[in-house]
mmCIF file of C-alpha atoms and ligand atoms in Angstrom:
data_model
loop_
_atom_site.group_PDB
_atom_site.id
_atom_site.type_symbol
_atom_site.label_atom_id
_atom_site.label_comp_id
_atom_site.label_asym_id
_atom_site.label_seq_id
_atom_site.Cartn_x
_atom_site.Cartn_y
_atom_site.Cartn_z
ATOM 1 C CA MET G 6 -6.319 21.964 134.153
ATOM 2 C CA ILE G 7 -5.544 18.257 134.102
ATOM 3 C CA ILE G 8 -4.387 16.032 136.930
ATOM 4 C CA VAL G 9 -2.035 13.291 135.740
ATOM 5 C CA MET G 10 -2.080 10.252 138.008
ATOM 6 C CA LYS G 11 0.996 8.056 138.527
ATOM 7 C CA ALA G 12 1.165 4.904 136.403
ATOM 8 C CA ASN G 13 0.578 2.749 139.496
ATOM 9 C CA ALA G 14 -2.202 4.902 141.012
ATOM 10 C CA THR G 15 -5.051 2.844 142.455
ATOM 11 C CA GLN G 16 -8.749 3.310 141.762
ATOM 12 C CA ASP G 17 -9.211 4.511 145.363
ATOM 13 C CA GLN G 18 -6.595 7.203 144.797
ATOM 14 C CA VAL G 19 -8.333 8.331 141.579
ATOM 15 C CA ASP G 20 -11.700 8.392 143.378
ATOM 16 C CA HIS G 21 -10.203 10.404 146.233
ATOM 17 C CA VAL G 22 -8.828 13.085 143.862
ATOM 18 C CA VAL G 23 -12.164 13.246 142.020
ATOM 19 C CA GLN G 24 -13.966 13.763 145.334
ATOM 20 C CA ARG G 25 -11.510 16.469 146.432
ATOM 21 C CA VAL G 26 -11.924 18.383 143.176
ATOM 22 C CA GLU G 27 -15.709 17.999 143.061
ATOM 23 C CA SER G 28 -16.047 19.110 146.695
ATOM 24 C CA LEU G 29 -14.689 22.477 145.519
ATOM 25 C CA GLY G 30 -17.647 22.852 143.154
ATOM 26 C CA LEU G 31 -15.793 21.732 140.025
ATOM 27 C CA LYS G 32 -16.623 18.871 137.671
ATOM 28 C CA THR G 33 -14.258 16.164 136.471
ATOM 29 C CA MET G 34 -13.811 13.963 133.450
ATOM 30 C CA VAL G 35 -11.755 10.839 134.020
ATOM 31 C CA SER G 36 -9.775 9.411 131.074
ATOM 32 C CA ARG G 37 -8.401 5.952 131.707
ATOM 33 C CA GLY G 38 -5.506 5.338 129.336
ATOM 34 C CA VAL G 39 -3.474 2.176 128.925
ATOM 35 C CA GLU G 40 -0.547 3.772 130.771
ATOM 36 C CA ARG G 41 -2.160 6.201 133.175
ATOM 37 C CA THR G 42 -5.323 7.947 134.226
ATOM 38 C CA ILE G 43 -5.863 11.650 133.576
ATOM 39 C CA ILE G 44 -8.500 13.666 135.404
ATOM 40 C CA GLY G 45 -9.733 16.712 133.488
ATOM 41 C CA VAL G 46 -11.069 19.552 135.613
ATOM 42 C CA ILE G 47 -14.088 21.468 134.298
ATOM 43 C CA GLY G 48 -15.129 24.830 135.678
ATOM 44 C CA ASP G 49 -13.542 27.827 137.374
ATOM 45 C CA GLU G 50 -9.963 26.662 137.816
ATOM 46 C CA SER G 51 -9.156 29.483 140.221
ATOM 47 C CA LEU G 52 -11.015 27.393 142.826
ATOM 48 C CA LEU G 53 -8.004 25.050 142.731
ATOM 49 C CA LEU G 54 -5.582 27.810 143.726
ATOM 50 C CA GLY G 55 -3.957 27.064 147.045
ATOM 51 C CA GLN G 56 -5.193 23.460 146.983
ATOM 52 C CA PRO G 57 -2.182 21.137 147.145
ATOM 53 C CA ILE G 58 -3.714 18.500 144.851
ATOM 54 C CA GLU G 59 -0.163 17.309 144.058
ATOM 55 C CA ALA G 60 0.025 16.138 147.653
ATOM 56 C CA CYS G 61 -2.804 13.631 147.184
ATOM 57 C CA PRO G 62 -1.568 10.036 147.019
ATOM 58 C CA GLY G 63 -1.185 8.753 143.462
ATOM 59 C CA VAL G 64 -0.948 12.201 141.804
ATOM 60 C CA GLU G 65 2.053 12.761 139.550
ATOM 61 C CA LYS G 66 1.432 16.345 138.445
ATOM 62 C CA VAL G 67 -1.171 19.042 137.906
ATOM 63 C CA MET G 68 -0.867 20.801 134.547
ATOM 64 C CA PRO G 69 -2.654 23.579 132.682
ATOM 65 C CA VAL G 70 -4.150 22.716 129.281
ATOM 66 C CA MET G 71 -2.242 24.773 126.707
ATOM 67 C CA ALA G 72 -4.735 24.498 123.790
ATOM 68 C CA PRO G 73 -7.263 27.380 123.619
ATOM 69 C CA TYR G 74 -10.004 24.772 122.962
ATOM 70 C CA LYS G 75 -9.454 23.161 126.346
ATOM 71 C CA LEU G 76 -12.293 20.665 126.767
ATOM 72 C CA VAL G 77 -12.131 19.671 123.109
ATOM 73 C CA SER G 78 -8.389 18.947 123.201
ATOM 74 C CA ARG G 79 -6.678 15.579 123.492
ATOM 75 C CA GLU G 80 -4.511 17.076 126.237
ATOM 76 C CA PHE G 81 -7.646 17.318 128.359
ATOM 77 C CA LYS G 82 -9.020 13.904 127.359
ATOM 78 C CA PRO G 83 -6.477 11.590 125.737
ATOM 79 C CA GLU G 84 -9.045 8.826 125.104
ATOM 80 C CA SER G 85 -11.116 9.144 121.928
ATOM 81 C CA THR G 86 -14.745 9.962 122.606
ATOM 82 C CA VAL G 87 -17.279 7.352 121.526
ATOM 83 C CA ILE G 88 -20.845 8.652 121.270
ATOM 84 C CA ARG G 89 -23.648 6.122 121.635
ATOM 85 C CA VAL G 90 -27.033 6.867 120.089
ATOM 86 C CA LYS G 91 -29.427 3.950 120.543
ATOM 87 C CA ASP G 92 -27.451 1.003 119.136
ATOM 88 C CA VAL G 93 -25.080 3.116 117.036
ATOM 89 C CA GLU G 94 -21.570 4.056 118.171
ATOM 90 C CA ILE G 95 -19.864 7.060 116.599
ATOM 91 C CA GLY G 96 -16.100 7.156 117.068
ATOM 92 C CA GLY G 97 -15.691 3.446 117.790
ATOM 93 C CA ASP G 98 -14.056 0.794 115.575
ATOM 94 C CA LYS G 99 -16.908 0.781 113.110
ATOM 95 C CA ILE G 100 -17.243 3.376 110.325
ATOM 96 C CA VAL G 101 -20.680 4.988 110.657
ATOM 97 C CA LEU G 102 -22.728 5.729 107.546
ATOM 98 C CA MET G 103 -25.212 8.621 107.613
ATOM 99 C CA ALA G 104 -27.217 8.898 104.403
ATOM 100 C CA GLY G 105 -30.447 10.285 103.015
ATOM 101 C CA PRO G 106 -31.791 13.157 100.963
ATOM 102 C CA CYS G 107 -30.505 16.704 101.177
ATOM 103 C CA SER G 108 -34.045 17.840 102.074
ATOM 104 C CA ILE G 109 -36.998 15.867 103.395
ATOM 105 C CA GLU G 110 -39.485 16.178 100.515
ATOM 106 C CA GLY G 111 -42.398 13.961 101.517
ATOM 107 C CA LEU G 112 -43.247 10.843 103.519
ATOM 108 C CA ASP G 113 -43.239 8.244 100.740
ATOM 109 C CA ARG G 114 -40.119 9.578 99.084
ATOM 110 C CA LEU G 115 -38.265 9.682 102.384
ATOM 111 C CA ARG G 116 -39.330 6.124 103.182
ATOM 112 C CA ASP G 117 -38.085 4.864 99.794
ATOM 113 C CA ILE G 118 -34.727 6.589 100.239
ATOM 114 C CA ALA G 119 -34.410 5.411 103.854
ATOM 115 C CA ARG G 120 -35.107 1.788 102.860
ATOM 116 C CA ALA G 121 -32.486 1.998 100.141
ATOM 117 C CA VAL G 122 -29.751 3.503 102.322
ATOM 118 C CA LYS G 123 -30.502 1.126 105.173
ATOM 119 C CA SER G 124 -30.221 -1.920 102.959
ATOM 120 C CA ALA G 125 -26.822 -0.640 101.760
ATOM 121 C CA GLY G 126 -25.535 -0.291 105.344
ATOM 122 C CA ALA G 127 -26.487 3.194 106.564
ATOM 123 C CA VAL G 128 -27.490 3.360 110.226
ATOM 124 C CA ILE G 129 -28.279 7.083 110.474
ATOM 125 C CA LEU G 130 -30.890 8.804 108.302
ATOM 126 C CA ARG G 131 -30.064 12.364 107.256
ATOM 127 C CA GLY G 132 -32.429 14.943 105.808
ATOM 128 C CA GLY G 133 -33.017 18.655 106.250
ATOM 129 C CA ALA G 134 -36.360 20.089 107.352
ATOM 130 C CA PHE G 135 -35.008 23.613 107.902
ATOM 131 C CA LYS G 136 -32.756 24.374 104.952
ATOM 132 C CA PRO G 137 -30.138 27.139 104.799
ATOM 133 C CA ARG G 138 -30.458 28.068 101.101
ATOM 134 C CA THR G 139 -28.352 30.645 99.294
ATOM 135 C CA SER G 140 -31.465 31.984 97.558
ATOM 136 C CA PRO G 141 -34.600 32.921 99.495
ATOM 137 C CA TYR G 142 -36.568 31.685 96.455
ATOM 138 C CA SER G 143 -35.217 28.126 96.737
ATOM 139 C CA PHE G 144 -37.070 25.387 98.635
ATOM 140 C CA GLN G 145 -36.697 26.166 102.339
ATOM 141 C CA GLY G 146 -37.699 22.755 103.736
ATOM 142 C CA LEU G 147 -40.898 21.273 105.135
ATOM 143 C CA GLY G 148 -40.207 22.390 108.713
ATOM 144 C CA GLU G 149 -41.957 20.461 111.492
ATOM 145 C CA GLU G 150 -43.961 18.385 108.989
ATOM 146 C CA GLY G 151 -40.661 17.094 107.581
ATOM 147 C CA LEU G 152 -39.372 16.244 111.041
ATOM 148 C CA LYS G 153 -42.539 14.217 111.682
ATOM 149 C CA TYR G 154 -41.941 12.229 108.492
ATOM 150 C CA MET G 155 -38.369 11.626 109.503
ATOM 151 C CA ARG G 156 -39.323 10.333 112.949
ATOM 152 C CA GLN G 157 -41.995 8.073 111.493
ATOM 153 C CA VAL G 158 -39.740 6.541 108.849
ATOM 154 C CA ALA G 159 -36.806 6.132 111.242
ATOM 155 C CA ASP G 160 -39.034 4.366 113.774
ATOM 156 C CA GLU G 161 -40.459 2.063 111.117
ATOM 157 C CA LEU G 162 -36.989 1.083 109.947
ATOM 158 C CA GLY G 163 -34.997 1.295 113.190
ATOM 159 C CA LEU G 164 -32.725 4.128 112.086
ATOM 160 C CA VAL G 165 -31.118 6.947 114.082
ATOM 161 C CA THR G 166 -31.848 10.446 112.733
ATOM 162 C CA ILE G 167 -29.893 13.656 112.152
ATOM 163 C CA SER G 168 -31.283 16.992 110.990
ATOM 164 C CA GLU G 169 -30.171 20.603 110.968
ATOM 165 C CA VAL G 170 -31.234 23.219 113.474
ATOM 166 C CA MET G 171 -30.712 26.762 112.206
ATOM 167 C CA GLU G 172 -31.471 29.005 115.146
ATOM 168 C CA PRO G 173 -31.762 28.932 118.939
ATOM 169 C CA ARG G 174 -35.580 29.168 118.849
ATOM 170 C CA GLN G 175 -35.755 25.903 116.858
ATOM 171 C CA VAL G 176 -33.626 23.801 119.196
ATOM 172 C CA GLU G 177 -36.475 22.615 121.386
ATOM 173 C CA LEU G 178 -38.662 21.682 118.402
ATOM 174 C CA VAL G 179 -35.954 19.850 116.441
ATOM 175 C CA SER G 180 -34.791 18.036 119.597
ATOM 176 C CA ARG G 181 -38.287 16.611 120.023
ATOM 177 C CA TYR G 182 -38.003 14.706 116.736
ATOM 178 C CA VAL G 183 -34.358 13.935 115.964
ATOM 179 C CA ASP G 184 -31.604 11.970 117.677
ATOM 180 C CA ILE G 185 -28.633 14.093 116.570
ATOM 181 C CA LEU G 186 -28.746 17.859 116.014
ATOM 182 C CA GLN G 187 -26.779 19.164 113.045
ATOM 183 C CA ILE G 188 -25.216 22.612 113.035
ATOM 184 C CA GLY G 189 -24.669 23.598 109.416
ATOM 185 C CA ALA G 190 -21.534 25.162 107.980
ATOM 186 C CA ARG G 191 -23.171 28.589 107.754
ATOM 187 C CA ASN G 192 -23.946 28.535 111.459
ATOM 188 C CA MET G 193 -20.621 27.256 112.782
ATOM 189 C CA GLN G 194 -19.992 30.591 114.468
ATOM 190 C CA ASN G 195 -23.570 31.302 115.506
ATOM 191 C CA PHE G 196 -22.471 31.434 119.126
ATOM 192 C CA ASN G 197 -25.958 31.760 120.595
ATOM 193 C CA LEU G 198 -26.994 28.622 118.726
ATOM 194 C CA LEU G 199 -23.879 26.789 119.944
ATOM 195 C CA LYS G 200 -24.645 27.754 123.546
ATOM 196 C CA GLU G 201 -28.230 26.590 123.136
ATOM 197 C CA VAL G 202 -27.335 23.135 121.781
ATOM 198 C CA GLY G 203 -24.703 22.895 124.511
ATOM 199 C CA GLN G 204 -27.555 22.711 126.993
ATOM 200 C CA VAL G 205 -29.416 19.918 125.245
ATOM 201 C CA LYS G 206 -28.924 16.272 126.161
ATOM 202 C CA LYS G 207 -28.481 15.125 122.572
ATOM 203 C CA PRO G 208 -25.404 14.666 120.413
ATOM 204 C CA VAL G 209 -24.552 17.569 118.126
ATOM 205 C CA MET G 210 -22.754 17.327 114.793
ATOM 206 C CA LEU G 211 -20.857 20.552 114.102
ATOM 207 C CA LYS G 212 -20.028 21.147 110.465
ATOM 208 C CA ARG G 213 -16.933 23.133 109.601
ATOM 209 C CA GLY G 214 -17.669 26.655 108.405
ATOM 210 C CA LEU G 215 -17.100 27.556 104.763
ATOM 211 C CA CYS G 216 -14.061 29.680 105.589
ATOM 212 C CA ALA G 217 -13.200 28.410 109.046
ATOM 213 C CA THR G 218 -9.723 27.439 110.145
ATOM 214 C CA ILE G 219 -9.311 24.229 112.106
ATOM 215 C CA LYS G 220 -8.724 26.331 115.229
ATOM 216 C CA GLU G 221 -11.927 28.339 114.734
ATOM 217 C CA TRP G 222 -13.858 25.095 114.189
ATOM 218 C CA LEU G 223 -12.521 23.576 117.415
ATOM 219 C CA MET G 224 -13.221 26.818 119.304
ATOM 220 C CA SER G 225 -16.842 26.573 118.143
ATOM 221 C CA ALA G 226 -16.997 22.998 119.448
ATOM 222 C CA GLU G 227 -15.597 24.324 122.742
ATOM 223 C CA TYR G 228 -18.691 26.552 123.120
ATOM 224 C CA ILE G 229 -20.877 23.426 123.113
ATOM 225 C CA LEU G 230 -18.713 21.417 125.524
ATOM 226 C CA LYS G 231 -18.375 24.393 127.863
ATOM 227 C CA GLU G 232 -22.166 24.377 128.309
ATOM 228 C CA GLY G 233 -21.950 20.751 129.456
ATOM 229 C CA ASN G 234 -22.668 18.803 126.272
ATOM 230 C CA PHE G 235 -19.635 16.595 125.565
ATOM 231 C CA GLU G 236 -21.380 14.644 122.797
ATOM 232 C CA VAL G 237 -20.038 16.604 119.858
ATOM 233 C CA ILE G 238 -19.181 15.152 116.440
ATOM 234 C CA LEU G 239 -17.076 17.218 114.037
ATOM 235 C CA CYS G 240 -17.873 17.159 110.317
ATOM 236 C CA GLU G 241 -15.436 18.173 107.578
ATOM 237 C CA ARG G 242 -17.582 19.270 104.620
ATOM 238 C CA GLY G 243 -15.121 21.189 102.495
ATOM 239 C CA ILE G 244 -13.952 24.784 102.568
ATOM 240 C CA ARG G 245 -13.892 27.648 100.057
ATOM 241 C CA THR G 246 -10.696 27.884 98.052
ATOM 242 C CA PHE G 247 -9.759 29.441 94.700
ATOM 243 C CA GLU G 248 -10.842 26.185 93.006
ATOM 244 C CA GLN G 249 -14.071 26.493 91.024
ATOM 245 C CA HIS G 250 -14.310 23.020 89.513
ATOM 246 C CA THR G 251 -15.753 21.559 92.697
ATOM 247 C CA ARG G 252 -18.358 23.146 94.980
ATOM 248 C CA ASN G 253 -15.875 23.171 97.879
ATOM 249 C CA THR G 254 -12.458 21.695 98.584
ATOM 250 C CA LEU G 255 -12.623 18.836 101.052
ATOM 251 C CA ASP G 256 -9.713 19.344 103.423
ATOM 252 C CA ILE G 257 -8.256 15.863 103.836
ATOM 253 C CA ASN G 258 -5.480 17.330 106.016
ATOM 254 C CA ALA G 259 -8.061 18.383 108.562
ATOM 255 C CA ILE G 260 -9.057 14.786 109.321
ATOM 256 C CA PRO G 261 -5.789 13.483 110.808
ATOM 257 C CA ALA G 262 -5.038 16.962 112.181
ATOM 258 C CA VAL G 263 -8.265 17.117 114.154
ATOM 259 C CA LYS G 264 -7.925 13.504 115.291
ATOM 260 C CA LEU G 265 -4.560 14.460 116.806
ATOM 261 C CA LEU G 266 -5.738 17.724 118.355
ATOM 262 C CA SER G 267 -9.075 16.513 119.689
ATOM 263 C CA HIS G 268 -10.745 13.464 121.213
ATOM 264 C CA LEU G 269 -14.012 14.094 119.319
ATOM 265 C CA PRO G 270 -15.207 11.845 116.455
ATOM 266 C CA VAL G 271 -14.841 13.151 112.895
ATOM 267 C CA ILE G 272 -17.285 12.588 110.033
ATOM 268 C CA VAL G 273 -16.595 13.465 106.398
ATOM 269 C CA ASP G 274 -19.253 14.859 104.051
ATOM 270 C CA PRO G 275 -17.984 14.408 100.486
ATOM 271 C CA SER G 276 -21.389 15.367 99.033
ATOM 272 C CA HIS G 277 -21.061 19.038 100.007
ATOM 273 C CA GLY G 278 -17.269 18.691 99.871
ATOM 274 C CA THR G 279 -17.290 18.056 96.115
ATOM 275 C CA GLY G 280 -20.789 18.947 94.859
ATOM 276 C CA LYS G 281 -20.365 16.332 92.124
ATOM 277 C CA ARG G 282 -21.729 12.826 92.347
ATOM 278 C CA GLU G 283 -18.955 11.302 90.236
ATOM 279 C CA LEU G 284 -16.314 12.381 92.780
ATOM 280 C CA ILE G 285 -18.065 11.254 95.942
ATOM 281 C CA LYS G 286 -16.941 7.625 96.083
ATOM 282 C CA ALA G 287 -13.241 8.434 95.670
ATOM 283 C CA VAL G 288 -13.347 11.213 98.269
ATOM 284 C CA SER G 289 -15.268 8.961 100.674
ATOM 285 C CA MET G 290 -12.542 6.343 100.364
ATOM 286 C CA ALA G 291 -9.894 9.004 100.942
ATOM 287 C CA GLY G 292 -11.728 10.279 104.021
ATOM 288 C CA VAL G 293 -11.893 6.859 105.619
ATOM 289 C CA ALA G 294 -8.243 6.181 104.711
ATOM 290 C CA ALA G 295 -7.330 9.469 106.432
ATOM 291 C CA GLY G 296 -9.002 8.385 109.685
ATOM 292 C CA ALA G 297 -12.603 9.597 109.531
ATOM 293 C CA ASP G 298 -15.034 7.818 111.851
ATOM 294 C CA GLY G 299 -17.864 7.954 109.348
ATOM 295 C CA LEU G 300 -19.416 9.500 106.264
ATOM 296 C CA MET G 301 -22.453 11.631 105.555
ATOM 297 C CA ILE G 302 -23.735 11.082 102.014
ATOM 298 C CA GLU G 303 -26.698 12.568 100.130
ATOM 299 C CA VAL G 304 -28.774 9.902 98.379
ATOM 300 C CA HIS G 305 -31.983 10.306 96.373
ATOM 301 C CA THR G 306 -34.106 7.750 94.525
ATOM 302 C CA CYS G 307 -34.569 10.250 91.683
ATOM 303 C CA PRO G 308 -31.805 12.899 91.861
ATOM 304 C CA GLU G 309 -33.179 14.802 88.872
ATOM 305 C CA GLU G 310 -36.355 15.525 90.852
ATOM 306 C CA ALA G 311 -34.563 16.477 94.092
ATOM 307 C CA LEU G 312 -35.685 19.801 95.556
ATOM 308 C CA SER G 313 -32.100 20.570 96.591
ATOM 309 C CA ASP G 314 -28.606 19.306 95.765
ATOM 310 C CA GLY G 315 -29.697 16.853 93.045
ATOM 311 C CA ALA G 316 -26.338 17.137 91.252
ATOM 312 C CA GLN G 317 -24.485 15.782 94.258
ATOM 313 C CA SER G 318 -27.057 13.145 95.249
ATOM 314 C CA LEU G 319 -26.154 9.524 94.610
ATOM 315 C CA THR G 320 -28.682 7.010 93.362
ATOM 316 C CA PRO G 321 -29.215 4.034 95.706
ATOM 317 C CA GLU G 322 -27.146 1.885 93.305
ATOM 318 C CA MET G 323 -24.234 4.321 93.419
ATOM 319 C CA PHE G 324 -24.471 4.420 97.211
ATOM 320 C CA GLN G 325 -24.324 0.630 97.345
ATOM 321 C CA GLU G 326 -21.216 0.659 95.197
ATOM 322 C CA LEU G 327 -19.676 3.336 97.404
ATOM 323 C CA VAL G 328 -20.277 1.250 100.532
ATOM 324 C CA ARG G 329 -18.749 -1.809 98.873
ATOM 325 C CA ASP G 330 -15.544 0.084 98.002
ATOM 326 C CA VAL G 331 -15.303 2.097 101.222
ATOM 327 C CA ARG G 332 -15.559 -1.209 103.114
ATOM 328 C CA LYS G 333 -12.326 -2.365 101.488
ATOM 329 C CA VAL G 334 -10.559 0.818 102.591
ATOM 330 C CA ALA G 335 -12.012 0.529 106.089
ATOM 331 C CA GLN G 336 -10.653 -2.985 106.409
ATOM 332 C CA ALA G 337 -7.274 -1.871 105.076
ATOM 333 C CA VAL G 338 -6.996 0.731 107.867
ATOM 334 C CA GLY G 339 -8.195 -1.642 110.582
ATOM 335 C CA ARG G 340 -11.804 -0.455 110.829
ATOM 336 C CA ASP G 341 -15.091 -2.313 110.375
ATOM 337 C CA LEU G 342 -17.973 -1.301 108.178
HETATM 338 C C1 LIG X 47 -26.591 19.793 104.825
HETATM 339 O O1 LIG X 47 -25.888 18.876 105.246
HETATM 340 O O2 LIG X 47 -27.783 19.665 104.597
HETATM 341 C C2 LIG X 47 -25.990 21.127 104.592
HETATM 342 C C3 LIG X 47 -26.749 22.192 104.344
HETATM 343 O O3 LIG X 47 -24.658 21.140 104.640
HETATM 344 P P1 LIG X 47 -23.617 22.332 104.955
HETATM 345 O O4 LIG X 47 -24.091 23.019 106.183
HETATM 346 O O5 LIG X 47 -22.331 21.590 105.138
HETATM 347 O O6 LIG X 47 -23.602 23.209 103.732
HETATM 348 MN MN1 LIG X 48 -27.387 19.349 100.696
#
């Protein structure tokens, strides 16, 4: 349910409605638009039955939210969500660059990669410690040891961190070390995991599932918001199609579509989206042109030695070149980088 205030409603009138709604045991989210203020109601809406909220001064109308992903929808919150992590803003004017190795492989290697991506303009260090690998014989990640390296390097260099959490039992451990929790594509519909990260006071980046529709992806985000965590970032990382030339097919359509349907920030991952390093710069530029709020890119100082995803890892030089060219696109679409 949303409560639309009249264009000339005063702050006192907004505060009064918020108090009325919250006194019924519901929560509110106030969206102040240029034209009018909208109050989103969170919780058991049946508690509003029989309450003449329309009669409160300044209220124009009370409306149900039609989208099935209610809290995630722009109907519920017309203003874009900006997530602040330390001094980084995700979803603001500035394009955010997340970069680093596919997997954390060791302290010195991570530090070298982190230095390189930072000097090129990345503000968030990525790297997996718990890796969802297709083969059980492939490198599975360094686990907690890797998370310790990531924290150490990020603190030395002043970077924000993001790393994947694969199951509910790991949420507490991963949260101790990283700033943003990543839910991988394979776990997009792991509903117990979504509920668990919904209860954590840390931003969550939810990657789109390999075969997920946009609606299914937004419904998964709804699980996290419903638990009380509104700091969700969506990540388009390519979907499975009939095409075999690329690892996945990055769905450019999804970027403007999701920006229209939802208030949440959108990141594009062209590394997993293409699987080929020679395609990553062009697809990054396309993603930013289409309205993405940031990019997640795999970078390695020696891709041929990478323990995972070497073929799609950029060298630091290639990453620098990518940032230079994406900056031009960002400026062309009125964003900073
Ligand atoms: C990753 O980013 O490390 C990863 C495993 O990606 P995805 O879940 O998109 O495959
Ligand atoms: Mn990877």
